[in-house]
Amino acid sequence: MIEVAPTMSELLQTRQPSLFEFARAHVLATIFGVVMPLVVFAVFVGYPIVYTVVLSLYEWNGMTPTKTFVGLANYQYMLQDRYFYTALFNNLKWLAVTLVFPVCLGLVIAYGLRAKILPFPTLVRTVIFFPVTMSLISVGLMFLLILNPLFGAFDTLLQSIGLGGLVMEWFGDYRIALYTLTVVSGWAFTGMPMIFYFAGLGDVPKDTFDAARIEGAGHARMLIQVAVPQLRPVTAVVVMLTIFESLRAFDLIAVMTKGAPFGTTNVLGYLVYLESFWNSRFGYGAALSVAILAVSVGLATLVTRTLMKGAFDV
């Protein structure tokens, strides 16, 4: 007996279960897969964001039971605060160095591992990724000892190999203190883009590299002209993570410099801490937090429109 396939009109007439009926039929999946994540997000992410935005409209010292509504006064003050612009500019410099140093280095290491240029690939991946698992507090304390101008291992090494002229106050010189912090942060962050790029290179068709190799392309050309275009979706994710990592920088500054020298290493995250807990201006600190959120969303949107546009058409 030959079965006749249903026509398109019959398929369209088939009643689809409603959302409520689907939820009743899959109770556990609805509770643990939809309801619980939404509740957790609302409690630990949504509520703090809304409360911060509301608090930014008030003046409050964190002690009195009442708050004084000031409207947009905190934002007006922020636009006239030179410390805000210094911290914002430092954050942008931090982001630029992070994009150049750990992201590019992670890409090169990932390619070297996939191309089997680097020996002991498992050991290399473990060593490079291990700092990502470390607390930035411990990383900061460790580099305070390594870069100590009196007995630090790094300056001692430079002097022992005849490069004593390069020894300097890594955290005391206002010209290089911020960049020293970004390099330390980059050392701890390199493993993250390396893992993403390593996984992304595994999805690039091997025939693409073989064709480039037959045409005489070296590793540098294959990395730039073959791997990088194929990794645009991965790069978009990595850049967005780098933006968030740079704008939430706080730990290293709090441990290593506390904004010194002369406030040249202040970033937005540390400025929020100073205004809120040292100056008891929680309303203004909340306004600064909203500014960080706005900058993060703006940069993330820019990255999405530029890097992700046509990324899956490669």
GROMACS .gro file of C-alpha atoms in nm:
model
  314
    1MET     CA    1   0.000   0.000   0.000
    2ILE     CA    2   0.144   0.334  -0.106
    3GLU     CA    3   0.128   0.616   0.151
    4VAL     CA    4   0.045   0.957   0.011
    5ALA     CA    5   0.248   1.245   0.158
    6PRO     CA    6   0.041   1.528   0.309
    7THR     CA    7  -0.001   1.834   0.094
    8MET     CA    8   0.120   2.178   0.193
    9SER     CA    9  -0.233   2.294   0.272
   10GLU     CA   10  -0.280   1.998   0.504
   11LEU     CA   11   0.045   2.078   0.681
   12LEU     CA   12  -0.060   2.440   0.727
   13GLN     CA   13  -0.394   2.331   0.868
   14THR     CA   14  -0.220   2.115   1.130
   15ARG     CA   15  -0.266   2.287   1.462
   16GLN     CA   16   0.059   2.389   1.629
   17PRO     CA   17   0.068   2.373   2.010
   18SER     CA   18   0.055   2.708   2.184
   19LEU     CA   19   0.335   2.832   2.405
   20PHE     CA   20   0.131   2.752   2.716
   21GLU     CA   21   0.059   2.399   2.596
   22PHE     CA   22   0.427   2.344   2.516
   23ALA     CA   23   0.524   2.466   2.862
   24ARG     CA   24   0.273   2.228   3.025
   25ALA     CA   25   0.410   1.936   2.823
   26HIS     CA   26   0.770   2.020   2.912
   27VAL     CA   27   0.746   2.141   3.269
   28LEU     CA   28   1.104   2.064   3.379
   29ALA     CA   29   1.253   2.208   3.063
   30THR     CA   30   1.047   2.525   3.106
   31ILE     CA   31   1.137   2.569   3.472
   32PHE     CA   32   1.509   2.496   3.457
   33GLY     CA   33   1.573   2.606   3.100
   34VAL     CA   34   1.368   2.926   3.083
   35VAL     CA   35   1.223   3.044   3.414
   36MET     CA   36   1.525   2.987   3.639
   37PRO     CA   37   1.778   3.155   3.405
   38LEU     CA   38   1.545   3.453   3.368
   39VAL     CA   39   1.503   3.481   3.744
   40VAL     CA   40   1.879   3.457   3.805
   41PHE     CA   41   1.946   3.716   3.535
   42ALA     CA   42   1.681   3.951   3.674
   43VAL     CA   43   1.810   3.923   4.033
   44PHE     CA   44   2.186   3.936   3.974
   45VAL     CA   45   2.208   4.146   3.655
   46GLY     CA   46   1.884   4.327   3.582
   47TYR     CA   47   1.810   4.461   3.930
   48PRO     CA   48   2.166   4.594   3.997
   49ILE     CA   49   2.165   4.775   3.662
   50VAL     CA   50   1.824   4.934   3.723
   51TYR     CA   51   1.919   5.027   4.082
   52THR     CA   52   2.245   5.183   3.964
   53VAL     CA   53   2.064   5.394   3.704
   54VAL     CA   54   1.812   5.509   3.966
   55LEU     CA   55   2.084   5.580   4.224
   56SER     CA   56   2.270   5.796   3.972
   57LEU     CA   57   1.979   6.043   3.994
   58TYR     CA   58   2.031   6.093   4.367
   59GLU     CA   59   2.291   6.238   4.601
   60TRP     CA   60   2.374   5.991   4.880
   61ASN     CA   61   2.671   5.945   5.110
   62GLY     CA   62   2.597   5.580   5.179
   63MET     CA   63   2.520   5.640   5.548
   64THR     CA   64   2.200   5.840   5.578
   65PRO     CA   65   1.867   5.657   5.539
   66THR     CA   66   1.738   5.914   5.290
   67LYS     CA   67   1.863   6.015   4.948
   68THR     CA   68   1.835   6.357   4.786
   69PHE     CA   69   1.697   6.359   4.433
   70VAL     CA   70   1.919   6.572   4.208
   71GLY     CA   71   1.807   6.459   3.863
   72LEU     CA   72   2.085   6.478   3.604
   73ALA     CA   73   2.318   6.684   3.824
   74ASN     CA   74   2.562   6.394   3.865
   75TYR     CA   75   2.590   6.357   3.488
   76GLN     CA   76   2.637   6.730   3.442
   77TYR     CA   77   2.917   6.725   3.697
   78MET     CA   78   3.071   6.422   3.527
   79LEU     CA   79   3.089   6.605   3.194
   80GLN     CA   80   3.289   6.881   3.368
   81ASP     CA   81   3.510   6.648   3.572
   82ARG     CA   82   3.864   6.632   3.437
   83TYR     CA   83   3.932   6.316   3.636
   84PHE     CA   84   3.654   6.144   3.442
   85TYR     CA   85   3.814   6.233   3.108
   86THR     CA   86   4.157   6.122   3.232
   87ALA     CA   87   4.016   5.787   3.345
   88LEU     CA   88   3.820   5.743   3.020
   89PHE     CA   89   4.126   5.820   2.808
   90ASN     CA   90   4.331   5.577   3.016
   91ASN     CA   91   4.068   5.309   2.957
   92LEU     CA   92   4.085   5.369   2.582
   93LYS     CA   93   4.465   5.343   2.589
   94TRP     CA   94   4.433   5.026   2.797
   95LEU     CA   95   4.195   4.884   2.534
   96ALA     CA   96   4.427   4.975   2.246
   97VAL     CA   97   4.729   4.807   2.406
   98THR     CA   98   4.521   4.500   2.495
   99LEU     CA   99   4.400   4.465   2.137
  100VAL     CA  100   4.755   4.489   2.003
  101PHE     CA  101   4.940   4.280   2.261
  102PRO     CA  102   4.744   3.983   2.400
  103VAL     CA  103   4.491   3.947   2.116
  104CYS     CA  104   4.749   3.949   1.836
  105LEU     CA  105   4.989   3.738   2.042
  106GLY     CA  106   4.712   3.488   2.118
  107LEU     CA  107   4.635   3.462   1.746
  108VAL     CA  108   5.000   3.400   1.658
  109ILE     CA  109   5.039   3.136   1.929
  110ALA     CA  110   4.717   2.962   1.824
  111TYR     CA  111   4.833   2.951   1.463
  112GLY     CA  112   5.173   2.822   1.569
  113LEU     CA  113   5.006   2.542   1.763
  114ARG     CA  114   4.771   2.448   1.478
  115ALA     CA  115   5.053   2.462   1.222
  116LYS     CA  116   5.270   2.250   1.456
  117ILE     CA  117   5.542   2.514   1.456
  118LEU     CA  118   5.565   2.524   1.834
  119PRO     CA  119   5.690   2.215   2.016
  120PHE     CA  120   5.500   2.050   2.302
  121PRO     CA  121   5.163   2.202   2.204
  122THR     CA  122   4.975   2.070   2.508
  123LEU     CA  123   5.232   2.215   2.747
  124VAL     CA  124   5.234   2.548   2.563
  125ARG     CA  125   4.854   2.574   2.575
  126THR     CA  126   4.855   2.493   2.946
  127VAL     CA  127   5.128   2.744   3.032
  128ILE     CA  128   4.972   3.026   2.826
  129PHE     CA  129   4.619   2.966   2.954
  130PHE     CA  130   4.712   2.915   3.322
  131PRO     CA  131   4.733   3.292   3.405
  132VAL     CA  132   4.369   3.329   3.295
  133THR     CA  133   4.268   3.110   3.589
  134MET     CA  134   4.461   3.325   3.837
  135SER     CA  135   4.311   3.608   4.038
  136LEU     CA  136   4.427   3.949   3.916
  137ILE     CA  137   4.496   4.035   4.279
  138SER     CA  138   4.756   3.758   4.299
  139VAL     CA  139   4.891   3.856   3.956
  140GLY     CA  140   4.934   4.215   4.075
  141LEU     CA  141   5.111   4.112   4.395
  142MET     CA  142   5.340   3.882   4.198
  143PHE     CA  143   5.442   4.153   3.950
  144LEU     CA  144   5.493   4.403   4.231
  145LEU     CA  145   5.776   4.176   4.346
  146ILE     CA  146   5.905   4.098   3.997
  147LEU     CA  147   5.921   4.466   3.896
  148ASN     CA  148   6.036   4.600   4.232
  149PRO     CA  149   6.307   4.864   4.165
  150LEU     CA  150   6.523   4.745   4.458
  151PHE     CA  151   6.524   4.366   4.439
  152GLY     CA  152   6.292   4.280   4.148
  153ALA     CA  153   6.388   3.981   3.933
  154PHE     CA  154   6.322   4.168   3.606
  155ASP     CA  155   6.559   4.457   3.675
  156THR     CA  156   6.819   4.215   3.809
  157LEU     CA  157   6.794   4.016   3.486
  158LEU     CA  158   6.839   4.329   3.272
  159GLN     CA  159   7.148   4.429   3.469
  160SER     CA  160   7.297   4.080   3.448
  161ILE     CA  161   7.279   4.077   3.067
  162GLY     CA  162   7.421   4.425   3.026
  163LEU     CA  163   7.092   4.610   2.972
  164GLY     CA  164   7.097   4.803   3.297
  165GLY     CA  165   7.021   5.121   3.105
  166LEU     CA  166   6.667   4.992   3.051
  167VAL     CA  167   6.598   4.970   3.423
  168MET     CA  168   6.341   5.226   3.533
  169GLU     CA  169   6.063   5.293   3.780
  170TRP     CA  170   5.801   5.075   3.616
  171PHE     CA  171   5.521   5.199   3.841
  172GLY     CA  172   5.671   5.530   3.952
  173ASP     CA  173   5.728   5.692   3.613
  174TYR     CA  174   5.409   5.863   3.498
  175ARG     CA  175   5.507   5.812   3.133
  176ILE     CA  176   5.510   5.431   3.147
  177ALA     CA  177   5.316   5.331   3.458
  178LEU     CA  178   4.985   5.281   3.275
  179TYR     CA  179   5.151   5.082   2.996
  180THR     CA  180   5.326   4.862   3.252
  181LEU     CA  181   4.984   4.780   3.397
  182THR     CA  182   4.843   4.701   3.051
  183VAL     CA  183   5.132   4.464   2.978
  184VAL     CA  184   5.075   4.285   3.308
  185SER     CA  185   4.705   4.263   3.228
  186GLY     CA  186   4.787   4.137   2.879
  187TRP     CA  187   5.012   3.867   3.022
  188ALA     CA  188   4.720   3.741   3.227
  189PHE     CA  189   4.472   3.772   2.938
  190THR     CA  190   4.665   3.622   2.644
  191GLY     CA  191   4.539   3.270   2.710
  192MET     CA  192   4.178   3.370   2.645
  193PRO     CA  193   4.213   3.482   2.281
  194MET     CA  194   4.459   3.197   2.223
  195ILE     CA  195   4.196   2.937   2.318
  196PHE     CA  196   3.927   3.104   2.105
  197TYR     CA  197   4.155   3.129   1.803
  198PHE     CA  198   4.286   2.777   1.853
  199ALA     CA  199   3.929   2.643   1.844
  200GLY     CA  200   3.839   2.868   1.549
  201LEU     CA  201   4.137   2.753   1.343
  202GLY     CA  202   4.019   2.397   1.392
  203ASP     CA  203   3.703   2.484   1.194
  204VAL     CA  204   3.892   2.638   0.900
  205PRO     CA  205   3.894   2.388   0.610
  206LYS     CA  206   4.234   2.223   0.577
  207ASP     CA  207   4.204   2.246   0.197
  208THR     CA  208   4.224   2.625   0.225
  209PHE     CA  209   4.568   2.610   0.388
  210ASP     CA  210   4.681   2.335   0.150
  211ALA     CA  211   4.586   2.547  -0.153
  212ALA     CA  212   4.775   2.846  -0.014
  213ARG     CA  213   5.076   2.629   0.062
  214ILE     CA  214   5.078   2.493  -0.295
  215GLU     CA  215   5.078   2.850  -0.427
  216GLY     CA  216   5.395   2.910  -0.225
  217ALA     CA  217   5.248   3.105   0.068
  218GLY     CA  218   5.455   3.110   0.384
  219HIS     CA  219   5.321   3.100   0.736
  220ALA     CA  220   5.297   3.479   0.765
  221ARG     CA  221   5.094   3.506   0.446
  222MET     CA  222   4.868   3.215   0.541
  223LEU     CA  223   4.806   3.371   0.880
  224ILE     CA  224   4.720   3.716   0.745
  225GLN     CA  225   4.548   3.633   0.416
  226VAL     CA  226   4.390   3.294   0.492
  227ALA     CA  227   4.339   3.250   0.866
  228VAL     CA  228   4.239   3.604   0.966
  229PRO     CA  229   3.951   3.641   0.714
  230GLN     CA  230   3.817   3.298   0.813
  231LEU     CA  231   3.826   3.395   1.181
  232ARG     CA  232   3.613   3.710   1.162
  233PRO     CA  233   3.332   3.570   1.381
  234VAL     CA  234   3.587   3.456   1.640
  235THR     CA  235   3.763   3.792   1.623
  236ALA     CA  236   3.434   3.971   1.689
  237VAL     CA  237   3.381   3.767   2.006
  238VAL     CA  238   3.742   3.814   2.118
  239VAL     CA  239   3.732   4.191   2.062
  240MET     CA  240   3.406   4.222   2.256
  241LEU     CA  241   3.552   4.026   2.546
  242THR     CA  242   3.860   4.248   2.531
  243ILE     CA  243   3.643   4.561   2.547
  244PHE     CA  244   3.462   4.437   2.855
  245GLU     CA  245   3.789   4.323   3.015
  246SER     CA  246   3.953   4.661   2.955
  247LEU     CA  247   3.661   4.872   3.079
  248ARG     CA  248   3.623   4.672   3.400
  249ALA     CA  249   3.991   4.706   3.488
  250PHE     CA  250   4.019   4.763   3.861
  251ASP     CA  251   4.210   4.488   4.041
  252LEU     CA  252   4.558   4.566   3.913
  253ILE     CA  253   4.524   4.939   3.975
  254ALA     CA  254   4.394   4.883   4.328
  255VAL     CA  255   4.681   4.647   4.414
  256MET     CA  256   4.975   4.793   4.222
  257THR     CA  257   4.945   5.172   4.187
  258LYS     CA  258   4.620   5.298   4.346
  259GLY     CA  259   4.602   5.552   4.064
  260ALA     CA  260   4.956   5.683   4.118
  261PRO     CA  261   5.166   5.857   4.008
  262PHE     CA  262   4.959   6.175   4.018
  263GLY     CA  263   4.641   5.995   3.909
  264THR     CA  264   4.789   5.898   3.570
  265THR     CA  265   4.686   5.532   3.611
  266ASN     CA  266   4.327   5.603   3.713
  267VAL     CA  267   4.066   5.419   3.507
  268LEU     CA  268   3.688   5.440   3.523
  269GLY     CA  269   3.647   5.134   3.745
  270TYR     CA  270   3.892   5.265   4.003
  271LEU     CA  271   3.740   5.613   3.984
  272VAL     CA  272   3.401   5.463   4.072
  273TYR     CA  273   3.564   5.303   4.376
  274LEU     CA  274   3.728   5.627   4.485
  275GLU     CA  275   3.416   5.840   4.446
  276SER     CA  276   3.186   5.588   4.612
  277PHE     CA  277   3.386   5.452   4.903
  278TRP     CA  278   3.649   5.720   4.966
  279ASN     CA  279   3.455   6.036   4.886
  280SER     CA  280   3.117   5.890   4.995
  281ARG     CA  281   2.950   6.005   4.674
  282PHE     CA  282   2.752   5.697   4.581
  283GLY     CA  283   2.523   5.886   4.345
  284TYR     CA  284   2.815   6.015   4.141
  285GLY     CA  285   2.980   5.674   4.154
  286ALA     CA  286   2.660   5.525   4.014
  287ALA     CA  287   2.663   5.784   3.733
  288LEU     CA  288   3.018   5.681   3.647
  289SER     CA  289   2.905   5.318   3.642
  290VAL     CA  290   2.628   5.408   3.398
  291ALA     CA  291   2.890   5.581   3.183
  292ILE     CA  292   3.098   5.262   3.180
  293LEU     CA  293   2.790   5.067   3.074
  294ALA     CA  294   2.715   5.317   2.797
  295VAL     CA  295   3.072   5.306   2.665
  296SER     CA  296   3.069   4.924   2.676
  297VAL     CA  297   2.741   4.901   2.486
  298GLY     CA  298   2.854   5.161   2.234
  299LEU     CA  299   3.185   4.992   2.159
  300ALA     CA  300   3.021   4.648   2.151
  301THR     CA  301   2.764   4.775   1.900
  302LEU     CA  302   3.039   4.923   1.686
  303VAL     CA  303   3.230   4.595   1.691
  304THR     CA  304   2.916   4.400   1.602
  305ARG     CA  305   2.840   4.623   1.304
  306THR     CA  306   3.194   4.623   1.168
  307LEU     CA  307   3.336   4.277   1.238
  308MET     CA  308   3.020   4.068   1.227
  309LYS     CA  309   2.883   4.228   0.909
  310GLY     CA  310   2.920   3.958   0.647
  311ALA     CA  311   3.138   3.753   0.880
  312PHE     CA  312   2.955   3.432   0.799
  313ASP     CA  313   2.975   3.496   0.426
  314VAL     CA  314   3.350   3.441   0.420
   0.00000   0.00000   0.00000
